Tab-separated table of C-alpha atoms in Angstrom:
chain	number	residue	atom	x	y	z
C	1	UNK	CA	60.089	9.193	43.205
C	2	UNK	CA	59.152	12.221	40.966
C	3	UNK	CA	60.351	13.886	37.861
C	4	UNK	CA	60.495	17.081	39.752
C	5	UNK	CA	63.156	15.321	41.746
C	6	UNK	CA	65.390	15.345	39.098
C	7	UNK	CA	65.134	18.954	37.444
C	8	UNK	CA	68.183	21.267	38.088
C	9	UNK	CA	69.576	23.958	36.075
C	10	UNK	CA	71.596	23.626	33.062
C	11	UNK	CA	73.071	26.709	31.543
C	12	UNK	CA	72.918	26.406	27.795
C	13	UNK	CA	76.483	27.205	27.046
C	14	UNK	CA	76.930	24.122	28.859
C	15	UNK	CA	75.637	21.914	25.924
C	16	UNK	CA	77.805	20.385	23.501
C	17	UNK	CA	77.976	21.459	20.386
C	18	UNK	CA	80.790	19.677	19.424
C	19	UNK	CA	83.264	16.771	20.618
C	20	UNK	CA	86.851	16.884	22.371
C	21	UNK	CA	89.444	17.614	20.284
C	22	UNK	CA	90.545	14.368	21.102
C	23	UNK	CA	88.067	11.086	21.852
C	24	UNK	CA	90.089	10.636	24.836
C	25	UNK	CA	90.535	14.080	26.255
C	26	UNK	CA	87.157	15.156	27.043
C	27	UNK	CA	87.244	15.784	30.721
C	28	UNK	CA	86.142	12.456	33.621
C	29	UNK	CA	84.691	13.101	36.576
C	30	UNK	CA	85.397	10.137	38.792
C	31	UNK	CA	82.743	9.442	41.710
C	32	UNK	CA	83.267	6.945	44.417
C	33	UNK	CA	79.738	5.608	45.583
C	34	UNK	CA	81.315	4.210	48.932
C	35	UNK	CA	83.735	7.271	50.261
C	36	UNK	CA	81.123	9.876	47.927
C	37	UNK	CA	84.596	11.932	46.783
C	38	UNK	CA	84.759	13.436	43.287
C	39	UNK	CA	88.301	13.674	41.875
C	40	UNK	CA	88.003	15.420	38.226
C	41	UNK	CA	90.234	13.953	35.170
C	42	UNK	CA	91.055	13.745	31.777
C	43	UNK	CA	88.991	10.289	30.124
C	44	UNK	CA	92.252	8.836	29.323
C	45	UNK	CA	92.863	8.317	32.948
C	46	UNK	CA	89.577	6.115	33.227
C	47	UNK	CA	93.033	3.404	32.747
C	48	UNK	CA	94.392	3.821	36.245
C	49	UNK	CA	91.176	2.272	38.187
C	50	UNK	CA	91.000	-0.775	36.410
C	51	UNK	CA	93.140	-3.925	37.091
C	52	UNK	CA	93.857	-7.135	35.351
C	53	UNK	CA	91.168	-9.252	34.239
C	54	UNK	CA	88.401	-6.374	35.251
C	55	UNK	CA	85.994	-6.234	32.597
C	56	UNK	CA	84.368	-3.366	30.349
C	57	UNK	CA	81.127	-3.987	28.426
C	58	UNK	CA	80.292	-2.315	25.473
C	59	UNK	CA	77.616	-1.241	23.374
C	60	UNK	CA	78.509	-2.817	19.667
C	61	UNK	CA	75.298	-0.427	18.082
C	62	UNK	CA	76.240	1.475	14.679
C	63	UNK	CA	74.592	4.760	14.069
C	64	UNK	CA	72.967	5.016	10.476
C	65	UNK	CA	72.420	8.324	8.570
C	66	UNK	CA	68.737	8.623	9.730
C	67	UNK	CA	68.245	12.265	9.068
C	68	UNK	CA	66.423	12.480	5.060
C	69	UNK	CA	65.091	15.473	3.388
C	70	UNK	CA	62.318	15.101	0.606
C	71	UNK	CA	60.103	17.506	-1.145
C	72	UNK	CA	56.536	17.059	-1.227
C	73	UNK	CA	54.948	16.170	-4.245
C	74	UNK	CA	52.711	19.449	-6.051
C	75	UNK	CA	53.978	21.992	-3.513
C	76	UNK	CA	57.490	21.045	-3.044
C	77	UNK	CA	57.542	21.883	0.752
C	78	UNK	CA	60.785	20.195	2.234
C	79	UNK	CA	60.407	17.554	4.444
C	80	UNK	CA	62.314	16.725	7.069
C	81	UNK	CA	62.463	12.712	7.269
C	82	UNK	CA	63.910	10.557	10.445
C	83	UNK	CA	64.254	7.255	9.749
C	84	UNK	CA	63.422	5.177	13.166
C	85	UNK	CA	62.643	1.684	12.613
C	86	UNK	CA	62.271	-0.675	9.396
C	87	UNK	CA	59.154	-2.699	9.308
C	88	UNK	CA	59.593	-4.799	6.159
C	89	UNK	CA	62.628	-5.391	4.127
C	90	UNK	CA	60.401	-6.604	1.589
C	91	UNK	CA	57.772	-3.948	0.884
C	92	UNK	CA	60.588	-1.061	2.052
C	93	UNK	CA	58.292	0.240	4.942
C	94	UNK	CA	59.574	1.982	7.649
C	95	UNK	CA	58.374	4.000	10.219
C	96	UNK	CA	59.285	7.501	10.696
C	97	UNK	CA	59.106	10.499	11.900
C	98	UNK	CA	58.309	13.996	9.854
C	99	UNK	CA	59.144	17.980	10.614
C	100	UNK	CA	56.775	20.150	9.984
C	101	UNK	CA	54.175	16.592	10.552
C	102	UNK	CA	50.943	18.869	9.664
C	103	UNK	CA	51.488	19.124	6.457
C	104	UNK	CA	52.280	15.046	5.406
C	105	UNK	CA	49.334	13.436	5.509
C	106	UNK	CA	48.181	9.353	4.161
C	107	UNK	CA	48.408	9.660	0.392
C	108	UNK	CA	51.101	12.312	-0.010
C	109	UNK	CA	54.480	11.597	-1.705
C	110	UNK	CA	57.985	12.338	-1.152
C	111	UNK	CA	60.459	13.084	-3.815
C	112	UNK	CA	63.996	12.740	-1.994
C	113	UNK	CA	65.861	13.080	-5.851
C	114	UNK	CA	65.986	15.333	-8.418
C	115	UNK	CA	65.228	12.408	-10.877
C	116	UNK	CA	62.552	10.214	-8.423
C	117	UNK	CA	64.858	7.466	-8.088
C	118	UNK	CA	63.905	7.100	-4.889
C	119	UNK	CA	60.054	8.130	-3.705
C	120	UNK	CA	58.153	7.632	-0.918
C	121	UNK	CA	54.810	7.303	-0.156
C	122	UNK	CA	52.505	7.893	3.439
C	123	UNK	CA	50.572	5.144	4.191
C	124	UNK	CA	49.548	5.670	7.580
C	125	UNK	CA	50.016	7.931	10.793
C	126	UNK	CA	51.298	6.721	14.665
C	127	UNK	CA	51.811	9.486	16.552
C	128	UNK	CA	51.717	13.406	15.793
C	129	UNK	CA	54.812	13.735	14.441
C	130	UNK	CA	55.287	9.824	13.530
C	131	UNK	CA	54.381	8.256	10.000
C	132	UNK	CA	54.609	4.908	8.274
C	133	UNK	CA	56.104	4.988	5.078
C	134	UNK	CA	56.744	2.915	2.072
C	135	UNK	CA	59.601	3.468	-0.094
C	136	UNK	CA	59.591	2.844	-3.786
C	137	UNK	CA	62.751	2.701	-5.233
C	138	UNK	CA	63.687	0.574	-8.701
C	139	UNK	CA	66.823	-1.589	-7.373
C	140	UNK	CA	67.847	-4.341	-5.115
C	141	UNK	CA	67.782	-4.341	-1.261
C	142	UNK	CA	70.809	-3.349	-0.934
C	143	UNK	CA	71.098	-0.476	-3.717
C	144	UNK	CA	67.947	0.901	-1.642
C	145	UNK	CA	70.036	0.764	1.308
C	146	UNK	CA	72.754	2.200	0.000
C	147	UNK	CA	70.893	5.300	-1.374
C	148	UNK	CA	69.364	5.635	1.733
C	149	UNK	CA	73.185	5.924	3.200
C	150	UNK	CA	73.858	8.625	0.278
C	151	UNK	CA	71.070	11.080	1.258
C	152	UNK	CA	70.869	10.557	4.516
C	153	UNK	CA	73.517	12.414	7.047
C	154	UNK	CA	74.645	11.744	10.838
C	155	UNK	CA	71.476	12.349	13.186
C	156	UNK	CA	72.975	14.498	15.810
C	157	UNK	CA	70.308	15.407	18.584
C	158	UNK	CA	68.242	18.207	17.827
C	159	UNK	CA	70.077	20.494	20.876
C	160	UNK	CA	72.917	20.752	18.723
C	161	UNK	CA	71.838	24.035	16.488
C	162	UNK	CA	74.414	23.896	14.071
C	163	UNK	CA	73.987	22.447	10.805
C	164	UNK	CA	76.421	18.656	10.851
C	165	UNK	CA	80.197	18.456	9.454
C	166	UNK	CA	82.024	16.052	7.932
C	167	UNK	CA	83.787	15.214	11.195
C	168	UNK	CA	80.518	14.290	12.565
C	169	UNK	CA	80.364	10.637	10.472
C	170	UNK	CA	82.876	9.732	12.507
C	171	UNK	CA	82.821	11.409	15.599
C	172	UNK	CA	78.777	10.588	16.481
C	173	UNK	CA	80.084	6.583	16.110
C	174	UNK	CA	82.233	4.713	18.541
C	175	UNK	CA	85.123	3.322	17.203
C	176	UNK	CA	83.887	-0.243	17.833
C	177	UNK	CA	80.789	-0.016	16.357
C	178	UNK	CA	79.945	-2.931	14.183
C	179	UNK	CA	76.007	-3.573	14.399
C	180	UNK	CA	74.109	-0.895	12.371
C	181	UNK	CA	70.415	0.052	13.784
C	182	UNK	CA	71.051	2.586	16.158
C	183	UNK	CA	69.915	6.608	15.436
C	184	UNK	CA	71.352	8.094	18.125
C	185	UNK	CA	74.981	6.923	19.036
C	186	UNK	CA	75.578	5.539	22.767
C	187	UNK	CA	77.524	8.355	23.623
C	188	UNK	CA	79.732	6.977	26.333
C	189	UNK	CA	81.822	4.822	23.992
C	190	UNK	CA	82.560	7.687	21.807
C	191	UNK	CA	85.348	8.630	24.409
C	192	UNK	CA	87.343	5.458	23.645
C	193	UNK	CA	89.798	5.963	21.331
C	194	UNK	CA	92.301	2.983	19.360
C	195	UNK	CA	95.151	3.985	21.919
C	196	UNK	CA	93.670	4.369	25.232
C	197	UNK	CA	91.333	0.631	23.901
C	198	UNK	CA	95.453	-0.707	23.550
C	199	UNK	CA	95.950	0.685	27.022
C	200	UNK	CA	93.535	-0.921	28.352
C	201	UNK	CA	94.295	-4.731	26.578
C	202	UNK	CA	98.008	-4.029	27.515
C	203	UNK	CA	97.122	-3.698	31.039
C	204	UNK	CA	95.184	-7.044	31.182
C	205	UNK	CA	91.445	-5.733	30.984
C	206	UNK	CA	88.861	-7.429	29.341
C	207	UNK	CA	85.968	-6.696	26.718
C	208	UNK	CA	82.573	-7.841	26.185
C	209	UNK	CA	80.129	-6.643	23.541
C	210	UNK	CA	76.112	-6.399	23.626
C	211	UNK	CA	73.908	-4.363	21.282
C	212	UNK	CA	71.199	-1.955	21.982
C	213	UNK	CA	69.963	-0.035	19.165
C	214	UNK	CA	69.502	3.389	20.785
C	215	UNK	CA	66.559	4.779	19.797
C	216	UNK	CA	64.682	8.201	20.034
C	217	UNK	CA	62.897	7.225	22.629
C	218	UNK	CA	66.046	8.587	25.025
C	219	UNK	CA	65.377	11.479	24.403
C	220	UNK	CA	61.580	11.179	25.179
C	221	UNK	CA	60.617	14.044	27.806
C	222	UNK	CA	59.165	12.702	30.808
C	223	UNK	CA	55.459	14.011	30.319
C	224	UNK	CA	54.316	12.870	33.409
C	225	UNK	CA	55.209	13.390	37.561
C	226	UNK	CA	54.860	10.103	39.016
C	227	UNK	CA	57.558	7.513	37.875
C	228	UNK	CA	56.301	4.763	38.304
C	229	UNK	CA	53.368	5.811	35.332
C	230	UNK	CA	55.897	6.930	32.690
C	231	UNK	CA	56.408	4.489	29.424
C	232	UNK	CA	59.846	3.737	27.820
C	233	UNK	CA	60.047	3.053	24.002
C	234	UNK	CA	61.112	-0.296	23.230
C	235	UNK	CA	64.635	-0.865	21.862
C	236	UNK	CA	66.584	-3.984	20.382
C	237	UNK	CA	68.535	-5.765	22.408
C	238	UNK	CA	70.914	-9.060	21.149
C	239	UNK	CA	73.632	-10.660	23.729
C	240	UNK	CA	74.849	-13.691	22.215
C	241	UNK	CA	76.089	-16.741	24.631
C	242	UNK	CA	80.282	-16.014	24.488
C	243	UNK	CA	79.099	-12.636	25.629
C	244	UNK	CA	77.524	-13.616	28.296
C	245	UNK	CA	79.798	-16.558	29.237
C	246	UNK	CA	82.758	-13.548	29.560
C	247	UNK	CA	80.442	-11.577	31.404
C	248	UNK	CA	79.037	-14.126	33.898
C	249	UNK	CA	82.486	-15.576	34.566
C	250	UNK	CA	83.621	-11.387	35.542
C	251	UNK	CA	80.558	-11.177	37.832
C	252	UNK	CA	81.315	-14.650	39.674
C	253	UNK	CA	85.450	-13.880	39.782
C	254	UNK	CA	84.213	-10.910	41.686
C	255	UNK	CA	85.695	-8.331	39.242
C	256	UNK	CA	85.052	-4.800	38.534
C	257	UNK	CA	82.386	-4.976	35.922
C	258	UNK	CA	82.035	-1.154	33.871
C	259	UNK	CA	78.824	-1.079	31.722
C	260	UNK	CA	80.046	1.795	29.482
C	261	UNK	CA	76.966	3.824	29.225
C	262	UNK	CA	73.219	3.628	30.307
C	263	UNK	CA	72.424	1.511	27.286
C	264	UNK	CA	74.811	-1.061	28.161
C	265	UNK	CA	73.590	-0.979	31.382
C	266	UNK	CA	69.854	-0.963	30.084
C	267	UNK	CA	70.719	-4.303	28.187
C	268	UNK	CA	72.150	-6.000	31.731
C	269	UNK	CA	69.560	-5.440	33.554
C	270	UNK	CA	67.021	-6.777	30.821
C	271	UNK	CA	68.789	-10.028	30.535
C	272	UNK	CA	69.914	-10.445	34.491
C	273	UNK	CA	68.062	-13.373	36.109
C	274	UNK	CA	67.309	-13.543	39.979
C	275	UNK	CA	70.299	-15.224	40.470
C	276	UNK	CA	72.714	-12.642	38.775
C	277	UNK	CA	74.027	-14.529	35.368
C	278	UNK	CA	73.452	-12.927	32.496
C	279	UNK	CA	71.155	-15.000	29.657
C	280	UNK	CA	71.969	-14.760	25.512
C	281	UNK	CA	69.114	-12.501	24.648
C	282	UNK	CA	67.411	-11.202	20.994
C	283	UNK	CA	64.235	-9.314	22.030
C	284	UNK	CA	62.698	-6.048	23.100
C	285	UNK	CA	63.118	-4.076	26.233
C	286	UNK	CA	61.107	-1.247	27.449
C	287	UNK	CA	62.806	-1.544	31.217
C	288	UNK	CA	62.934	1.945	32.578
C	289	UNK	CA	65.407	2.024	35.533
C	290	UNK	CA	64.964	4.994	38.277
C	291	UNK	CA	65.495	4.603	42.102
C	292	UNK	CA	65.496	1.929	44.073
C	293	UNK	CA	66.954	-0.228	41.728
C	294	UNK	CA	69.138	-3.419	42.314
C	295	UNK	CA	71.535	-3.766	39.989
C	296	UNK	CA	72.940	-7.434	39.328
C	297	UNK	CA	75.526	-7.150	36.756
C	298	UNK	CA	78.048	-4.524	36.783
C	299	UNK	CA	79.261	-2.445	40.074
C	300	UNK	CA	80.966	0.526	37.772
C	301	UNK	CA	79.606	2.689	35.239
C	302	UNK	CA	80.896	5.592	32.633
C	303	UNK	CA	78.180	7.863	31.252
C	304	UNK	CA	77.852	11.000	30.406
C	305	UNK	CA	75.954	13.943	31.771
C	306	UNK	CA	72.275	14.335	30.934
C	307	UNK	CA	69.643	16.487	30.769
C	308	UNK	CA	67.121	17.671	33.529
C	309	UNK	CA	64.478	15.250	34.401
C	310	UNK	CA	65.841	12.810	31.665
C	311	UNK	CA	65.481	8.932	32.244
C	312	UNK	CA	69.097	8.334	31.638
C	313	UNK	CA	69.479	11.065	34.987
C	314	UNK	CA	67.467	8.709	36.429
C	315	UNK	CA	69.183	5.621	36.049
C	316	UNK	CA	72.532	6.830	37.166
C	317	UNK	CA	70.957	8.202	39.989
C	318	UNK	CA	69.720	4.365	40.832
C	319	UNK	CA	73.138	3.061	40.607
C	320	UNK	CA	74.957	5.849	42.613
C	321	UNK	CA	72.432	6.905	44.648
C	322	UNK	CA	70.159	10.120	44.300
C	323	UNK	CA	71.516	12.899	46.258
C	324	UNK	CA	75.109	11.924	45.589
C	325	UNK	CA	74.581	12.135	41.926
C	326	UNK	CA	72.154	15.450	42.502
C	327	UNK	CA	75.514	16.767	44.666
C	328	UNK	CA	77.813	15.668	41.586
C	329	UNK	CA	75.613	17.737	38.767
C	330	UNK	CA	75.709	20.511	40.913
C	331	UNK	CA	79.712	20.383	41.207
C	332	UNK	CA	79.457	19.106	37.639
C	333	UNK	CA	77.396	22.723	36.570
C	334	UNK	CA	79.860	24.986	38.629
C	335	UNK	CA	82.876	23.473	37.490
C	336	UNK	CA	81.778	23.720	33.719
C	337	UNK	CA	81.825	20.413	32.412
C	338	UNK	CA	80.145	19.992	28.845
C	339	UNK	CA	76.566	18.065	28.915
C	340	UNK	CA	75.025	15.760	26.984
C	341	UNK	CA	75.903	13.796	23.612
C	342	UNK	CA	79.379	15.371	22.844
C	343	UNK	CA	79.874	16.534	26.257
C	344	UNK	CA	82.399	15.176	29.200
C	345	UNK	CA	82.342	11.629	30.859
C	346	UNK	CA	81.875	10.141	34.348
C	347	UNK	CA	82.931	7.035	35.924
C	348	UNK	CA	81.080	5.771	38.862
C	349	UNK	CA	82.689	3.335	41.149
């Protein structure tokens, strides 16, 4: 398999810029992998598919303001900050990433307040645009965190061009999110609103939780052409054991089982053993997924659409099969559905 496989063309008007009106009205395109039919529906409908006792699993991850700004100590240049991963809660290091990256260098400060409550300093590069930092701030842990939650705001992808709203706190966060590490929200969930959740618990369907903080690694371009030599960024994964008990007892009552979205899924297929059961898991995954790929947890799937030659294109592709899901983008395209993080849903049976 090769990228170029996957490119087709995306008008940008396409893109989301902003969500649904309503969580559960964006628009669901339904695709049945054995009869390869495409019906097209509101999200709210995603109810009428599912039975009793059918299962959805979802990802618990809570987004955290990641997106800082800072001025640069002497020349006051603002800094664009992204907080990615914390290395020490003790020391306050974290590593980053920084916009415009030429001009931070090891040594330089960050002023993120007008009265330097809270500084930073560079102590070391990782990648061009990546930086480790260590915070100095004169307070507890958790007063650190908190500022960090004051000046920081929602990190919406960089596709979306317009500067973020108030709505977007809540809107860029599933409603069940509970587990904060995430900077980029698993955008599937965010279609699930409180009713259409009571819906489905009225109707008899069960949930299961996992977490995968989504990182910025999903968004990674694919820099090279053969598959098979391209490297995933390592997220977080934790599935504790009456997870995976609810999940394992799904698979062997031969129920539909819906990963809601490709992180979900991600975390399944990290944890899956040979013989299909599902383990408790706290570790690291770097598992890419692309075609062939034998899937050994769940046998439906909501996601939304992606990019060209994106990973996450890549995985759905594995699960529904290539050309049907090149087929679907195209319909997908011509019948204007909205791409990407605030765009429109589809369920694959």
């Amino acid at each position: 398999m090769k990228t170029s496989d996957f490119n087709f063309d995306l008008p940008d008007e396409l893109l989301a810029e902003h969500p649904s009106e309503h969580r559960d009205e964006a628009r669901l395109m339904v695709l049945n992998r054995k009869t390869e039919t495409i019906e097209h529906k509101l999200f709210k409908d995603v109810v009428d598919y599912f039975d009793e006792k059918d299962l959805f699993i979802f990802n618990n991850t809570k987004v955290f303001p990641a997106r800082l700004y800072g001025n640069k100590e002497k020349t006051g240049a603002k800094i664009e900050v992204f907080l990615l991963r914390e290395l020490d809660k003790e020391t306050r290091v974290w590593d980053v990433l920084v916009d415009p990256a030429r001009k931070i260098r090891i040594g330089n400060k960050l002023f993120f307040t007008e009265d330097e409550s809270l500084v930073a300093e560079v102590i070391d590069n990782t990648t061009s645009r990546g930086r480790t930092l260590r915070f100095l701030f004169d307070g507890s842990y958790d007063e650190f965190r908190t500022k960090l939650k004051e000046l920081g705001e929602t990190p919406l992808p960089k596709y979306i061009k317009r500067a973020v709203e108030p709505e977007d706190a809540e809107r860029y966060q599933t409603i069940y999110a509970k587990i904060e590490g995430a900077v980029a929200a698993p955008t599937a969930g965010l279609h699930f609103s409180k009713h259409l959740m009571k819906k489905l618990e009225i109707k008899g369907i069960d949930f299961a939780e996992v977490t995968l903080h989504v990182g910025l690694g999903t968004f990674n371009p694919i820099e090279v052409e053969d598959l098979s030599k391209h490297k995933m960024e390592s997220e977080e994964i934790i599935i504790d054991e009456k997870n995976a008990a609810i999940i394992n007892n799904a698979v062997e009552s031969h129920r539909r089982v819906c990963a809601v979205g490709t992180t979900t899924m991600r975390a399944l297929e990290t944890s899956v053993s040979s013989n299909k059961k599902i383990s408790a898991f706290n570790g690291w995954t770097n598992k890419f997924i692309y075609p062939p790929h034998d899937f050994g947890v769940a046998n439906s799937m909501i996601t939304n659409f992606h990019t060209p030659k994106s990973t996450l294109l890549m995985m759905i592709a594995a699960f529904a099969g290539k050309d049907f899901i090149m087929h679907a983008y195209e319909e997908a395209v011509k019948e204007k559905y909205k791409f990407y993080s605030y765009g429109d849903a589809m369920l694959i049976l």
